mmCIF file of C-alpha atoms and ligand atoms in Angstrom:
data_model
loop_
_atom_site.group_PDB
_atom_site.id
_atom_site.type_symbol
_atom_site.label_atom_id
_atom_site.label_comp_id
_atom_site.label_asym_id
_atom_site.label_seq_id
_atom_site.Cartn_x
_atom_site.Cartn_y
_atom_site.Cartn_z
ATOM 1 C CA UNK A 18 0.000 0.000 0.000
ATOM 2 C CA UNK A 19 1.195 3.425 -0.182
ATOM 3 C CA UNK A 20 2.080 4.725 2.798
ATOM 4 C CA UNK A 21 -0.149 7.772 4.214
ATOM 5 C CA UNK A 22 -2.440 8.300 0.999
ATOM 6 C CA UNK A 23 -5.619 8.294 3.296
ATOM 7 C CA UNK A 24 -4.367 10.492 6.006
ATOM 8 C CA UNK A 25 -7.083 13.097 7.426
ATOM 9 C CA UNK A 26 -9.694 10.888 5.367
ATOM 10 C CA UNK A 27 -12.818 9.007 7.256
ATOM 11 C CA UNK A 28 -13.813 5.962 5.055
ATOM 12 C CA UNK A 29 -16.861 3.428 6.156
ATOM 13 C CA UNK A 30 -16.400 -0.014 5.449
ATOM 14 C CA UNK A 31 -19.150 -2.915 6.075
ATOM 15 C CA UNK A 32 -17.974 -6.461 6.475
ATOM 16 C CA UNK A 33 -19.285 -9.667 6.773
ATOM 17 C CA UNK A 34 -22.887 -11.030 6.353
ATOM 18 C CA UNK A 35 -26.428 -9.659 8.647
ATOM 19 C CA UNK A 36 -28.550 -12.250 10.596
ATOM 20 C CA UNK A 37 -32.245 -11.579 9.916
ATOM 21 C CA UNK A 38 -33.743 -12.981 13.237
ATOM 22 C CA UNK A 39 -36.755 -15.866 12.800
ATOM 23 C CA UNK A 40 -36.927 -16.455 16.038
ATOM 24 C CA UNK A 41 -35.295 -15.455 19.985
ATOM 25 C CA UNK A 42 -32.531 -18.380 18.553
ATOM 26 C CA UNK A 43 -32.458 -18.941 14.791
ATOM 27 C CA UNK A 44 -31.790 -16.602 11.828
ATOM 28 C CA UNK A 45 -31.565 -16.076 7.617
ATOM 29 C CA UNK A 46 -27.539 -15.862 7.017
ATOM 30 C CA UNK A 47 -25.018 -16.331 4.217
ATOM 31 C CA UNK A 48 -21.518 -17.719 3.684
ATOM 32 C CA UNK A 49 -20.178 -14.269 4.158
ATOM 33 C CA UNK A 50 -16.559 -14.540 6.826
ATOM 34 C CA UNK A 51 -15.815 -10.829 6.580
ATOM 35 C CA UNK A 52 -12.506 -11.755 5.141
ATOM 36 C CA UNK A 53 -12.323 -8.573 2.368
ATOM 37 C CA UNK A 54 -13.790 -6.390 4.475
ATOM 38 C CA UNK A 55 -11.470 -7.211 7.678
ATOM 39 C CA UNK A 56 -8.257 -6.718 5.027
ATOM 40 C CA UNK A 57 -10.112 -3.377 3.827
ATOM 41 C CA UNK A 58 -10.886 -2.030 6.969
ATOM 42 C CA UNK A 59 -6.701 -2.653 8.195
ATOM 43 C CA UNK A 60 -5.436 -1.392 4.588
ATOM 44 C CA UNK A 61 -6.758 1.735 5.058
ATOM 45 C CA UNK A 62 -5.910 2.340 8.598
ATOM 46 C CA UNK A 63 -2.413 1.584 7.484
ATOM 47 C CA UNK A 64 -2.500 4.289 5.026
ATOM 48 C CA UNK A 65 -3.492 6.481 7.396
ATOM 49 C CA UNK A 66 -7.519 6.860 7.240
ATOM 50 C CA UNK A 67 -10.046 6.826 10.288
ATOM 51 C CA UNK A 68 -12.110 3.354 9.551
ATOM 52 C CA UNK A 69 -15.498 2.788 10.930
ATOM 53 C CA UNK A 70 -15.805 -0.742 10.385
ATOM 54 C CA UNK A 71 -19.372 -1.837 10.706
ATOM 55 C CA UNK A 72 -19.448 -5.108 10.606
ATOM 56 C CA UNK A 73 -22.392 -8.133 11.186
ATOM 57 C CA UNK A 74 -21.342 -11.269 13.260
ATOM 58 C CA UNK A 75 -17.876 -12.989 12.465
ATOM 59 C CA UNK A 76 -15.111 -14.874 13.357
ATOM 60 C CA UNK A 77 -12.285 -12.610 13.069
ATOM 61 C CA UNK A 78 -10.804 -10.560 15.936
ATOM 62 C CA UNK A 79 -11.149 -6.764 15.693
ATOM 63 C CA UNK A 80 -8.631 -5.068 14.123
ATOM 64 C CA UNK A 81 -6.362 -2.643 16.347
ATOM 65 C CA UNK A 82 -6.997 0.811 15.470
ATOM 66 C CA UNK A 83 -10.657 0.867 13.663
ATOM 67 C CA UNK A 84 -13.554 1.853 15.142
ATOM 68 C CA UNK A 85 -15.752 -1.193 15.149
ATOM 69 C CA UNK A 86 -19.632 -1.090 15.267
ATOM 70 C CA UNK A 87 -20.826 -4.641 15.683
ATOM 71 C CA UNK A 88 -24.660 -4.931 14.062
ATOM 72 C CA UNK A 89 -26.723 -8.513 13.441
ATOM 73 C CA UNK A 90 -29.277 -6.750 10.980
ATOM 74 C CA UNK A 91 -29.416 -5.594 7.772
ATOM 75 C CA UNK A 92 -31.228 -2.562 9.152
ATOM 76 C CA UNK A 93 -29.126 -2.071 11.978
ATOM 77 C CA UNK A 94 -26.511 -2.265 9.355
ATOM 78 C CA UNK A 95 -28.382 0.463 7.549
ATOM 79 C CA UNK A 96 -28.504 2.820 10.919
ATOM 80 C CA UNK A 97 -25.141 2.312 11.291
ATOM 81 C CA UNK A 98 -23.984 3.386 7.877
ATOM 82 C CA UNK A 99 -26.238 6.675 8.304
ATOM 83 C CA UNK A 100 -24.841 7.634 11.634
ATOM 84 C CA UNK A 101 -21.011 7.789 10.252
ATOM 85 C CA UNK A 102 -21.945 8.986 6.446
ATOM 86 C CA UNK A 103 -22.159 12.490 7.215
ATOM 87 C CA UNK A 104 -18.435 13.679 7.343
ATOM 88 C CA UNK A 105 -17.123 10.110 5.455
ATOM 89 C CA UNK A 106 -14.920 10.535 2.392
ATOM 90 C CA UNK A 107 -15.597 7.011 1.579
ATOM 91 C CA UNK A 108 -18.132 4.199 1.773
ATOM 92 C CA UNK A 109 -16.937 0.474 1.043
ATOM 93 C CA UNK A 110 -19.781 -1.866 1.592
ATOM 94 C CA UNK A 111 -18.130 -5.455 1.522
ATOM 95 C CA UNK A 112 -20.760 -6.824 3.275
ATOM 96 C CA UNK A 113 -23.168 -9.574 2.273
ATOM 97 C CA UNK A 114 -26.272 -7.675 3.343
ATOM 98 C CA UNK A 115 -29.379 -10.182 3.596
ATOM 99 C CA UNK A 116 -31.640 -9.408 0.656
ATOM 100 C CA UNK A 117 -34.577 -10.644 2.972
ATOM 101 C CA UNK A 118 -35.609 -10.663 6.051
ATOM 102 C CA UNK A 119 -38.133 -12.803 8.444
ATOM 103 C CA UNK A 120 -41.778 -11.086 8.406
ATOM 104 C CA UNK A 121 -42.175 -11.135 11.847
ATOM 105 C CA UNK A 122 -39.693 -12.469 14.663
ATOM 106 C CA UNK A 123 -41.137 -14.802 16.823
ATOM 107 C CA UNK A 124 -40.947 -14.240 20.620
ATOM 108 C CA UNK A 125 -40.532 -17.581 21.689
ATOM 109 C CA UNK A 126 -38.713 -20.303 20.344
ATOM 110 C CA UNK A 127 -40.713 -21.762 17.377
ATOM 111 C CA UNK A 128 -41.233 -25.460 18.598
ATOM 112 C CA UNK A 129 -41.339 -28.088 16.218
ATOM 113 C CA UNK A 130 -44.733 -29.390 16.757
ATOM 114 C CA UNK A 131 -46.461 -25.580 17.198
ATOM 115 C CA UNK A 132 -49.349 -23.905 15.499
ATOM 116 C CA UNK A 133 -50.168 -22.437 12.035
ATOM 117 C CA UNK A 134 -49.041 -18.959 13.103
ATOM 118 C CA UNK A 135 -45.487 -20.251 14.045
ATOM 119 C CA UNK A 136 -45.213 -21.294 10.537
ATOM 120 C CA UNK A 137 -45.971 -24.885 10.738
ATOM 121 C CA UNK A 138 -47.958 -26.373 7.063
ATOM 122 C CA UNK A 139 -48.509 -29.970 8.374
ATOM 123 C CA UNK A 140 -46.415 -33.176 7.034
ATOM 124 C CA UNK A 141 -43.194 -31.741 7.511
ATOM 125 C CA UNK A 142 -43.144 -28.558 6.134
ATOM 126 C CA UNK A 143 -42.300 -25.225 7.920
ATOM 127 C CA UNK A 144 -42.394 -21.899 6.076
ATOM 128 C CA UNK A 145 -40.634 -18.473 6.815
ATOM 129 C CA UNK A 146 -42.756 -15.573 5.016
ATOM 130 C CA UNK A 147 -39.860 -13.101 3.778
ATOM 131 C CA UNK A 148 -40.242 -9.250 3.326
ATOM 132 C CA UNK A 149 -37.566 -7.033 1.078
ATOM 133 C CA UNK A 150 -34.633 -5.359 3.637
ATOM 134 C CA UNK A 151 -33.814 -1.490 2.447
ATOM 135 C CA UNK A 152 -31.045 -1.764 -0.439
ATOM 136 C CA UNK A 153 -28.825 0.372 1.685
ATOM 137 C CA UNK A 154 -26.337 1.787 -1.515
ATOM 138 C CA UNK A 155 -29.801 1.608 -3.386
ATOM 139 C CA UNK A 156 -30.929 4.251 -0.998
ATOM 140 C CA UNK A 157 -28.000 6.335 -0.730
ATOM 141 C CA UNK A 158 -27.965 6.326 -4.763
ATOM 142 C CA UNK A 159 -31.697 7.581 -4.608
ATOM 143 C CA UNK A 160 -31.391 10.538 -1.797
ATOM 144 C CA UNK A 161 -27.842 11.605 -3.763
ATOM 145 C CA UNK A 162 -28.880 14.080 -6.253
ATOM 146 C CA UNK A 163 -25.723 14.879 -8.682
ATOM 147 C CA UNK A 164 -24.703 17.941 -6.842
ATOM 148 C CA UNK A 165 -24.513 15.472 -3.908
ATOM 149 C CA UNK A 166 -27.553 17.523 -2.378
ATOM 150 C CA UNK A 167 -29.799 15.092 -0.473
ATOM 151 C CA UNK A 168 -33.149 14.643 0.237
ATOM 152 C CA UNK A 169 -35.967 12.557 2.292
ATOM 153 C CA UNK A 170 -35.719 8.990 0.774
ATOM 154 C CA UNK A 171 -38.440 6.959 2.245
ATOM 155 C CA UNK A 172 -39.922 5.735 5.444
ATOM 156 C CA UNK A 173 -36.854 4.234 7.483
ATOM 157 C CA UNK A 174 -35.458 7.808 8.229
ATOM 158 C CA UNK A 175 -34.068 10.188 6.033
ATOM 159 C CA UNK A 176 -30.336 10.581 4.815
ATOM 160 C CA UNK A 177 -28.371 13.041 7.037
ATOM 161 C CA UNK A 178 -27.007 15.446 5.055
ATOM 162 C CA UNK A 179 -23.509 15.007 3.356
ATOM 163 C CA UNK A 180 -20.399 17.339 4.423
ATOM 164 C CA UNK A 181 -18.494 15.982 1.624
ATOM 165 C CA UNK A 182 -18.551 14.032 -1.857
ATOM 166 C CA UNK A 183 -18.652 10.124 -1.177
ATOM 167 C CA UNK A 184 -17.117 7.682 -3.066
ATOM 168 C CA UNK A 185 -19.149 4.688 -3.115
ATOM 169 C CA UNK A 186 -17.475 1.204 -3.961
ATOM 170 C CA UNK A 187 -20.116 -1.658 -3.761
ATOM 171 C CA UNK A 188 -19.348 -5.672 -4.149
ATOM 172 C CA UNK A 189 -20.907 -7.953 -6.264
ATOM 173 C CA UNK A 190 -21.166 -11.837 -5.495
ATOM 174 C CA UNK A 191 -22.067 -13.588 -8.637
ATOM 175 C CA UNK A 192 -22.515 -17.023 -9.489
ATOM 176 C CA UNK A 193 -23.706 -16.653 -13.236
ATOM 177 C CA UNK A 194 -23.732 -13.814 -15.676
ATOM 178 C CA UNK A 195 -20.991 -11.569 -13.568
ATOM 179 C CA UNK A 196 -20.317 -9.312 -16.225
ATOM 180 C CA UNK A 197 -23.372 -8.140 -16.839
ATOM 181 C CA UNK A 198 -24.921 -8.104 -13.496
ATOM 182 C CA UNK A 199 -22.182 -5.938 -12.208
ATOM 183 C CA UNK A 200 -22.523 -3.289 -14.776
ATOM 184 C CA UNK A 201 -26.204 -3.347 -14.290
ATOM 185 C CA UNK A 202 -25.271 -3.078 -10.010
ATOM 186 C CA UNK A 203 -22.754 -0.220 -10.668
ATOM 187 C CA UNK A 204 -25.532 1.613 -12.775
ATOM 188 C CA UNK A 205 -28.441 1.058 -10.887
ATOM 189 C CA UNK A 206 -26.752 1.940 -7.322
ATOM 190 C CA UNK A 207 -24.423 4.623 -9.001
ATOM 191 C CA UNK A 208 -21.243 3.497 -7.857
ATOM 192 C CA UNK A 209 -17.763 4.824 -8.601
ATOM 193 C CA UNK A 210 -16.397 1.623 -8.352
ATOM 194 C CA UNK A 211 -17.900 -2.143 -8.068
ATOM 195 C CA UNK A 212 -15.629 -4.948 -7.295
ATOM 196 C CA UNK A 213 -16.806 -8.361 -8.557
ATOM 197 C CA UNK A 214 -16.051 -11.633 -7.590
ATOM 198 C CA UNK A 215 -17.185 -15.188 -8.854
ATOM 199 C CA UNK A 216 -18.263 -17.014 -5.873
ATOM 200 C CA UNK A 217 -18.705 -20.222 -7.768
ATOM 201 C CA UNK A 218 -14.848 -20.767 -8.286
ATOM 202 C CA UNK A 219 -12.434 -22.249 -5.027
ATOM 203 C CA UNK A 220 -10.252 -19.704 -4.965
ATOM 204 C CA UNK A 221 -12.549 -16.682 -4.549
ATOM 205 C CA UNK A 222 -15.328 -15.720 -2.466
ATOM 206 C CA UNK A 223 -17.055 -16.547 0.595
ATOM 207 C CA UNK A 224 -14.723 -17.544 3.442
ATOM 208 C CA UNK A 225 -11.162 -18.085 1.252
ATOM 209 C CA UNK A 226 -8.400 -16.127 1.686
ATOM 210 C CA UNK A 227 -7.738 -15.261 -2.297
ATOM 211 C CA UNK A 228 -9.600 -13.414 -4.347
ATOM 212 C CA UNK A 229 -10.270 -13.251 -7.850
ATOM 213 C CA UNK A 230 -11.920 -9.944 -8.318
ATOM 214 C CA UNK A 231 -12.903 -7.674 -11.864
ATOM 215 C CA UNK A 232 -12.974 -3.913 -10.983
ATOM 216 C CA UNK A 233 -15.594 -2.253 -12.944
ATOM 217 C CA UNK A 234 -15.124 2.032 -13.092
ATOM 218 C CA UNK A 235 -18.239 4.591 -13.664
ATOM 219 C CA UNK A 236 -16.579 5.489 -16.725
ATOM 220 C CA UNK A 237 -17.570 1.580 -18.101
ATOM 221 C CA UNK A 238 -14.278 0.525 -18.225
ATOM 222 C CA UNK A 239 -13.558 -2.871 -16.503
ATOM 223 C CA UNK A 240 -10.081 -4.256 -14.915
ATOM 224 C CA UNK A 241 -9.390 -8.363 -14.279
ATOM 225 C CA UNK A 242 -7.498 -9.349 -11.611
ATOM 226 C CA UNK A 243 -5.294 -12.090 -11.394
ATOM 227 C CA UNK A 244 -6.092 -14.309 -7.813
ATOM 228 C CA UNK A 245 -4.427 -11.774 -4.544
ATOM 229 C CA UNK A 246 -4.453 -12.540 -1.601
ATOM 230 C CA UNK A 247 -7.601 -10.598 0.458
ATOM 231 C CA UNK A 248 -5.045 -8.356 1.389
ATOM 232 C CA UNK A 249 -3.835 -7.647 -1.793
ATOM 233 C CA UNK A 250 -6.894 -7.423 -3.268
ATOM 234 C CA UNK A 251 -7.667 -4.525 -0.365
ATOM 235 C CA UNK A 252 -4.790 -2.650 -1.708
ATOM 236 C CA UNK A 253 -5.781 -2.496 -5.257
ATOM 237 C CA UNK A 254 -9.260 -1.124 -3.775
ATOM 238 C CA UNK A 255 -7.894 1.723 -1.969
ATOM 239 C CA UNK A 256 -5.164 2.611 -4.671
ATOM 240 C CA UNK A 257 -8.536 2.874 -7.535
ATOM 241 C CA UNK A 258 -10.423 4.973 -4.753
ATOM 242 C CA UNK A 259 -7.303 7.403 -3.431
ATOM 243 C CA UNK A 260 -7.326 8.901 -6.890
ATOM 244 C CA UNK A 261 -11.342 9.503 -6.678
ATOM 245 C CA UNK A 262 -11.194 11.095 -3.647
ATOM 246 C CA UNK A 263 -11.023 15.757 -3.743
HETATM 247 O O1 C5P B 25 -27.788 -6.135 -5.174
HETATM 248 P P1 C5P B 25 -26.667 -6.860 -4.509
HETATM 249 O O2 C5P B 25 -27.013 -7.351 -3.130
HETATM 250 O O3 C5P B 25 -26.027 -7.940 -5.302
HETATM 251 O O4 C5P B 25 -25.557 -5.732 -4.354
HETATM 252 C C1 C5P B 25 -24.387 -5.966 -3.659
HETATM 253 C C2 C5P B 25 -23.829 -4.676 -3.132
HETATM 254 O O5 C5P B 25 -24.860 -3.869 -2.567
HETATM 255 C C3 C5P B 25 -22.838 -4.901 -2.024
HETATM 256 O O6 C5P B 25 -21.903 -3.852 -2.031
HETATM 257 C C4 C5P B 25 -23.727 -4.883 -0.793
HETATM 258 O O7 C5P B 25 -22.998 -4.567 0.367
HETATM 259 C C5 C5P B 25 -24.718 -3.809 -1.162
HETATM 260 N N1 C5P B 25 -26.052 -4.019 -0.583
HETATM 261 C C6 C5P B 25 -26.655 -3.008 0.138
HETATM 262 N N2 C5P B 25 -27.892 -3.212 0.698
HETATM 263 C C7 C5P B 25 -28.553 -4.370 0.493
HETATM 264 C C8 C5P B 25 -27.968 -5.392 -0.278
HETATM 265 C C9 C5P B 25 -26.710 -5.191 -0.786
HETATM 266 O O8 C5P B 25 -26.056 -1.942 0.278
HETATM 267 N N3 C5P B 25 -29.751 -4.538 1.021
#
């Protein structure tokens, strides 16, 4: 990395995967270890930033020197993100943020034997009724006019407003079709950069410690990787968003 390149900056990154609580003991997860973000979140205190590091449940010890915000959900994930974005250069959201989360949480542990309302069908079958979570760089995209003015999204809260002009770098875990569903994520969420990764190969993905990453830039132009390390990878992040940043 180079050394001191993010001095006086604040950057935000999320890491790991949210657990959407079903009930006082289960939840909806992914494969996400927090890896990337982790190796983000250290890269750029090394080169000099503040981190925030909001992160959802893992097993990786906190680095030294970033401020870590543990959250479980999505929209505490959300809240999070909000409190810090005001005065943030940067926003890296690494995590795997659940696209879904449990309609209602149950208060009790749902038994196996229990009622209808618990979820129960009869002969075996159990079902967990899903509603959308907030898109949270889908939001941000929508209250950030181009002159970076903002205004009320949607119910939720609004969007503080922003001190200065955020770069945005969002993730994309594809098992099919990466190409073109991470130009159509860097569009639609209006990202300067999207970094994405096919989580159907060994070497790159959920829980590994390589990567094999394409870059794709808001000016359409697309970079390919070879396999880095995470931490390596991390690097090649923060040297494509020092340049971005006023
Ligand atoms: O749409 P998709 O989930 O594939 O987009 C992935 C990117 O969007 C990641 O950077 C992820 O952190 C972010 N994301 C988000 N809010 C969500 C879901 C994903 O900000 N609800």
């Amino acid at each position: 990395g180079q050394h001191g390149d993010l001095t006086g900056r604040r950057v935000i990154v999320t890491a790991g995967g949210t657990q959407e609580p079903i009930d006082p003991v289960r939840y909806v997860g992914n494969r996400s270890s927090g890896k990337m973000g982790y190796n983000l979140a250290a890269e750029a205190r090394d080169r000099g930033a503040h981190v925030i590091l909001v992160s959802g449940p893992v097993a990786l010890p906190p680095p030294f020197g970033v401020e870590l915000h543990p959250v479980d959900t999505a929209i505490q994930m959300r809240d999070a993100v909000r409190d810090f974005i005001t005065d943030a250069d940067a926003l890296i959201m690494s995590a795997a943020v659940a696209d879904f989360r449990p309609t209602r949480v149950a208060e009790q542990k749902i038994k196996k034997h229990g009622d209808k309302s618990t979820g129960q069908n009869g002969e075996g079958r159990f079902t967990i009724d899903l509603v959308s979570n907030p898109d949270i760089l889908g939001e941000l995209a929508m209250a950030l006019k181009g002159d970076g003015d903002v205004r009320d999204v949607h119910a939720g809260g609004s969007i503080p407003q922003l001190k200065r002009r955020l770069i945005r770098v969002g993730f994309a875990a594809e098992t099919e079709h990466l190409v073109e569903h991470a130009q159509e994520k860097l569009q639609r969420k209006q990202l300067d950069l999207l970094v994405a990764n096919d989580v159907s190969r060994s070497d790159s993905g959920f829980g590994t410690d390589t990567n094999k990453v394409l870059i794709f830039h808001a000016d359409g132009t697309m970079e390919d990787l070879p396999v880095m390390p995470k931490t390596g990878v991390a690097a090649a992040i923060w040297d494509r968003v020092v340049p971005l940043l006023g």
